[in-house]
């Protein structure tokens, strides 16, 4: 069983819609959770991080964390074609290592 | 924001030669740097964790004698791929964690290594 799991996609949404990206993790001791965006051939860039249960909003992005369900999600409101990328979920365990999910490819169609 | 510079951004080398990749934190001190490898259409895989002034910690299955990591200062870590082979061709990415930072590390722009 993978430690961090994401649906590989592609997830296709129309421009202006809400894109919902999901991630589950296996280590209950995980302490912090990150969402990265990676364009093809480029390095990942941090979008958001979340430590506590609930929602955290930053502009068009909302991260949601449910530690009881071991589930973290990223919502992108008013999706734009420029949001088309692979979104990587990463989880930091108590041992301080970052484990990445396989990524979800998002396609926003004009 | 914090900037991590990785150099070179791409390199082509002959099989059997060695390649050095540099990772620098430009505007912060990084006590810890991480080296990842990413094959096409796959996620990042942690290769090793580098702490300033001490030996790197390698992940299982990563040959420490092949992937030499040096973290000589709080702003520089290097990864040397020794005796490179075509199967080492990959995208290598470093990240650096600022000292006393509760957030995640920042990534360099990556190095595309092609071994021919």
CSV table of C-alpha atoms in Angstrom, one decimal:
chain,number,residue,atom,x,y,z
A,1,UNK,CA,0.0,0.0,0.0
A,2,UNK,CA,1.4,3.4,-1.0
A,3,UNK,CA,1.9,5.8,1.8
A,4,UNK,CA,0.3,8.7,0.0
A,5,UNK,CA,-2.3,8.0,-2.7
A,6,UNK,CA,-3.7,10.3,-5.3
A,7,UNK,CA,-5.9,9.6,-8.3
A,8,UNK,CA,-3.6,10.0,-11.3
A,9,UNK,CA,-6.3,11.5,-13.5
A,10,UNK,CA,-6.5,13.3,-15.7
A,11,UNK,CA,-9.1,15.3,-14.0
A,12,UNK,CA,-10.8,17.5,-16.6
A,13,UNK,CA,-12.9,20.5,-15.6
A,14,UNK,CA,-14.2,23.4,-17.6
A,15,UNK,CA,-12.8,26.9,-17.2
A,16,UNK,CA,-14.5,28.7,-14.2
A,17,UNK,CA,-15.5,25.5,-12.5
A,18,UNK,CA,-14.2,24.2,-9.1
A,19,UNK,CA,-11.5,21.5,-9.3
A,20,UNK,CA,-11.3,19.1,-6.4
A,21,UNK,CA,-8.2,17.1,-5.8
A,22,UNK,CA,-8.0,14.4,-3.2
A,23,UNK,CA,-5.2,12.7,-1.3
A,24,UNK,CA,-5.2,9.9,1.3
A,25,UNK,CA,-2.3,8.9,3.5
A,26,UNK,CA,-1.6,5.9,5.6
A,27,UNK,CA,0.6,7.2,8.5
A,28,UNK,CA,-1.6,8.5,11.3
A,29,UNK,CA,1.4,10.2,12.8
A,30,UNK,CA,1.7,12.5,9.9
A,31,UNK,CA,1.9,16.1,11.0
A,32,UNK,CA,1.8,18.4,8.1
A,33,UNK,CA,0.4,18.3,4.6
A,34,UNK,CA,1.4,20.1,1.4
A,35,UNK,CA,0.1,20.7,-2.0
A,36,UNK,CA,2.5,21.4,-4.9
A,37,UNK,CA,1.9,22.2,-8.5
A,38,UNK,CA,4.2,20.9,-11.1
A,39,UNK,CA,4.2,21.9,-14.7
A,40,UNK,CA,5.7,19.5,-17.2
A,41,UNK,CA,9.4,19.5,-17.1
A,42,UNK,CA,9.5,21.9,-14.2
A,43,UNK,CA,10.2,21.7,-10.5
A,44,UNK,CA,7.3,21.6,-8.0
A,45,UNK,CA,6.1,24.8,-6.5
A,46,UNK,CA,4.4,25.0,-3.2
A,47,UNK,CA,0.8,26.1,-3.3
A,48,UNK,CA,-0.4,25.5,0.3
A,49,UNK,CA,0.4,23.7,3.5
A,50,UNK,CA,-2.0,22.8,6.3
A,51,UNK,CA,-1.4,21.4,9.8
A,52,UNK,CA,-4.8,21.5,11.5
A,53,UNK,CA,-8.1,19.9,10.8
A,54,UNK,CA,-10.5,22.0,8.8
A,55,UNK,CA,-10.1,24.4,5.9
A,56,UNK,CA,-7.4,26.8,5.0
A,57,UNK,CA,-8.1,29.3,2.2
A,58,UNK,CA,-5.6,31.2,0.1
A,59,UNK,CA,-7.0,33.1,-2.8
A,60,UNK,CA,-8.6,30.6,-5.2
A,61,UNK,CA,-7.2,27.7,-3.3
A,62,UNK,CA,-8.7,25.9,-0.3
A,63,UNK,CA,-6.9,23.0,1.5
A,64,UNK,CA,-9.0,20.7,3.6
A,65,UNK,CA,-7.7,18.3,6.2
A,66,UNK,CA,-9.4,15.5,8.0
A,67,UNK,CA,-7.0,13.6,10.2
A,68,UNK,CA,-9.5,11.2,11.4
A,69,UNK,CA,-10.2,10.1,7.8
A,70,UNK,CA,-6.6,10.5,6.8
A,71,UNK,CA,-7.7,12.7,4.0
A,72,UNK,CA,-6.5,16.0,2.5
A,73,UNK,CA,-7.9,17.8,-0.4
A,74,UNK,CA,-7.3,20.9,-2.5
A,75,UNK,CA,-10.1,22.9,-4.1
A,76,UNK,CA,-9.4,25.3,-6.9
A,77,UNK,CA,-12.1,27.8,-7.5
A,78,UNK,CA,-12.7,29.6,-10.8
A,79,UNK,CA,-10.3,27.2,-12.5
A,80,UNK,CA,-8.2,28.7,-15.3
A,81,UNK,CA,-6.4,27.0,-18.2
A,82,UNK,CA,-3.1,28.1,-16.5
A,83,UNK,CA,-4.0,25.8,-13.6
A,84,UNK,CA,-3.5,22.8,-15.9
A,85,UNK,CA,-0.7,20.9,-14.3
A,86,UNK,CA,0.1,18.0,-12.1
A,87,UNK,CA,-0.8,18.5,-8.4
A,88,UNK,CA,1.3,16.7,-5.9
A,89,UNK,CA,0.2,15.9,-2.4
A,90,UNK,CA,3.0,15.6,0.1
A,91,UNK,CA,2.9,14.5,3.7
A,92,UNK,CA,5.5,15.0,6.4
A,93,UNK,CA,5.7,12.3,9.0
A,94,UNK,CA,7.0,12.4,12.5
A,95,UNK,CA,10.3,11.4,11.1
A,96,UNK,CA,10.4,14.6,9.2
A,97,UNK,CA,10.5,13.0,5.8
A,98,UNK,CA,8.3,14.2,3.0
A,99,UNK,CA,6.5,11.6,1.1
A,100,UNK,CA,4.9,12.5,-2.2
A,101,UNK,CA,1.8,11.0,-3.8
A,102,UNK,CA,1.9,10.1,-7.4
A,103,UNK,CA,0.2,13.3,-8.4
A,104,UNK,CA,-3.1,14.2,-10.1
A,105,UNK,CA,-3.0,15.7,-13.6
A,106,UNK,CA,-5.5,18.5,-13.9
A,107,UNK,CA,-6.7,19.8,-17.2
A,108,UNK,CA,-8.8,22.9,-17.4
A,109,UNK,CA,-10.5,23.3,-20.7
A,110,UNK,CA,-11.3,26.8,-22.1
B,1,UNK,CA,10.1,34.4,-1.0
B,2,UNK,CA,12.9,32.0,-0.4
B,3,UNK,CA,14.9,31.1,-3.5
B,4,UNK,CA,16.7,27.9,-4.2
B,5,UNK,CA,19.0,27.8,-7.2
B,6,UNK,CA,20.0,24.6,-8.9
B,7,UNK,CA,22.7,24.3,-11.4
B,8,UNK,CA,23.0,23.2,-14.2
B,9,UNK,CA,19.4,23.0,-15.4
B,10,UNK,CA,20.3,20.4,-17.9
B,11,UNK,CA,23.3,18.3,-18.7
B,12,UNK,CA,24.3,15.6,-21.2
B,13,UNK,CA,27.2,13.4,-20.3
B,14,UNK,CA,28.8,10.3,-21.6
B,15,UNK,CA,28.3,7.0,-19.9
B,16,UNK,CA,31.0,6.4,-17.3
B,17,UNK,CA,31.6,10.0,-16.5
B,18,UNK,CA,30.6,11.9,-13.4
B,19,UNK,CA,28.3,14.9,-13.1
B,20,UNK,CA,28.0,17.4,-10.3
B,21,UNK,CA,24.8,19.2,-9.5
B,22,UNK,CA,24.7,22.2,-7.2
B,23,UNK,CA,21.9,23.4,-5.0
B,24,UNK,CA,22.1,26.8,-3.4
B,25,UNK,CA,19.8,28.6,-1.0
B,26,UNK,CA,20.2,32.2,-2.1
B,27,UNK,CA,18.5,34.2,0.6
B,28,UNK,CA,18.3,31.9,3.6
B,29,UNK,CA,20.4,29.4,5.5
B,30,UNK,CA,19.4,25.8,5.0
B,31,UNK,CA,20.3,23.3,7.6
B,32,UNK,CA,18.7,20.5,5.7
B,33,UNK,CA,18.6,19.9,1.9
B,34,UNK,CA,16.8,17.1,0.2
B,35,UNK,CA,17.6,15.4,-3.1
B,36,UNK,CA,14.9,13.9,-5.2
B,37,UNK,CA,14.8,12.0,-8.5
B,38,UNK,CA,11.8,12.0,-10.8
B,39,UNK,CA,11.4,9.7,-13.8
B,40,UNK,CA,9.0,10.6,-16.5
B,41,UNK,CA,5.3,10.6,-15.4
B,42,UNK,CA,6.3,9.5,-11.9
B,43,UNK,CA,6.3,11.3,-8.7
B,44,UNK,CA,9.3,12.6,-6.8
B,45,UNK,CA,11.3,10.0,-5.0
B,46,UNK,CA,13.5,11.1,-2.1
B,47,UNK,CA,17.0,10.0,-2.6
B,48,UNK,CA,18.8,11.4,0.4
B,49,UNK,CA,18.6,14.0,3.1
B,50,UNK,CA,21.6,16.2,3.6
B,51,UNK,CA,22.4,18.0,6.8
B,52,UNK,CA,25.0,20.7,7.0
B,53,UNK,CA,28.3,19.4,8.4
B,54,UNK,CA,27.2,15.7,8.6
B,55,UNK,CA,26.9,12.7,6.4
B,56,UNK,CA,23.8,12.4,4.2
B,57,UNK,CA,21.1,9.9,5.0
B,58,UNK,CA,20.2,7.8,2.0
B,59,UNK,CA,16.9,6.2,1.3
B,60,UNK,CA,16.7,2.5,0.9
B,61,UNK,CA,17.9,1.4,-2.5
B,62,UNK,CA,20.0,4.5,-3.2
B,63,UNK,CA,23.7,3.8,-3.6
B,64,UNK,CA,25.6,6.2,-1.5
B,65,UNK,CA,28.9,5.5,-3.3
B,66,UNK,CA,27.2,6.3,-6.6
B,67,UNK,CA,25.3,9.4,-5.5
B,68,UNK,CA,27.8,11.5,-3.5
B,69,UNK,CA,26.3,14.3,-1.5
B,70,UNK,CA,28.2,17.0,0.1
B,71,UNK,CA,26.6,19.7,2.3
B,72,UNK,CA,29.6,21.8,3.1
B,73,UNK,CA,27.8,25.0,4.1
B,74,UNK,CA,24.4,26.3,5.1
B,75,UNK,CA,23.7,27.5,1.6
B,76,UNK,CA,25.2,24.8,-0.6
B,77,UNK,CA,24.7,21.1,-1.2
B,78,UNK,CA,26.1,19.1,-4.1
B,79,UNK,CA,25.0,15.8,-5.7
B,80,UNK,CA,27.6,14.0,-7.8
B,81,UNK,CA,26.4,11.2,-9.9
B,82,UNK,CA,29.5,9.0,-10.4
B,83,UNK,CA,30.1,6.7,-13.3
B,84,UNK,CA,26.8,7.7,-14.8
B,85,UNK,CA,24.9,5.2,-16.9
B,86,UNK,CA,21.9,5.7,-19.2
B,87,UNK,CA,19.5,4.4,-16.5
B,88,UNK,CA,20.6,7.4,-14.3
B,89,UNK,CA,19.0,9.7,-16.8
B,90,UNK,CA,16.3,11.5,-14.9
B,91,UNK,CA,15.2,14.8,-13.5
B,92,UNK,CA,17.0,15.6,-10.2
B,93,UNK,CA,15.5,18.1,-7.9
B,94,UNK,CA,16.8,19.6,-4.7
B,95,UNK,CA,14.9,21.3,-1.9
B,96,UNK,CA,16.2,23.3,1.0
B,97,UNK,CA,14.5,23.9,4.3
B,98,UNK,CA,15.1,27.2,6.0
B,99,UNK,CA,16.5,27.1,9.5
B,100,UNK,CA,13.8,27.2,12.1
B,101,UNK,CA,11.1,27.0,9.5
B,102,UNK,CA,7.9,25.2,10.2
B,103,UNK,CA,7.0,25.1,6.5
B,104,UNK,CA,8.2,22.9,3.8
B,105,UNK,CA,11.4,23.3,2.0
B,106,UNK,CA,11.7,25.2,-1.3
B,107,UNK,CA,12.6,23.5,-4.5
B,108,UNK,CA,15.3,24.2,-7.0
B,109,UNK,CA,14.4,24.3,-10.6
B,110,UNK,CA,15.7,20.8,-11.2
B,111,UNK,CA,18.4,19.3,-13.4
B,112,UNK,CA,17.6,17.2,-16.4
B,113,UNK,CA,20.4,14.6,-16.7
B,114,UNK,CA,20.8,12.7,-19.9
B,115,UNK,CA,23.5,10.0,-20.0
B,116,UNK,CA,24.4,8.8,-23.5
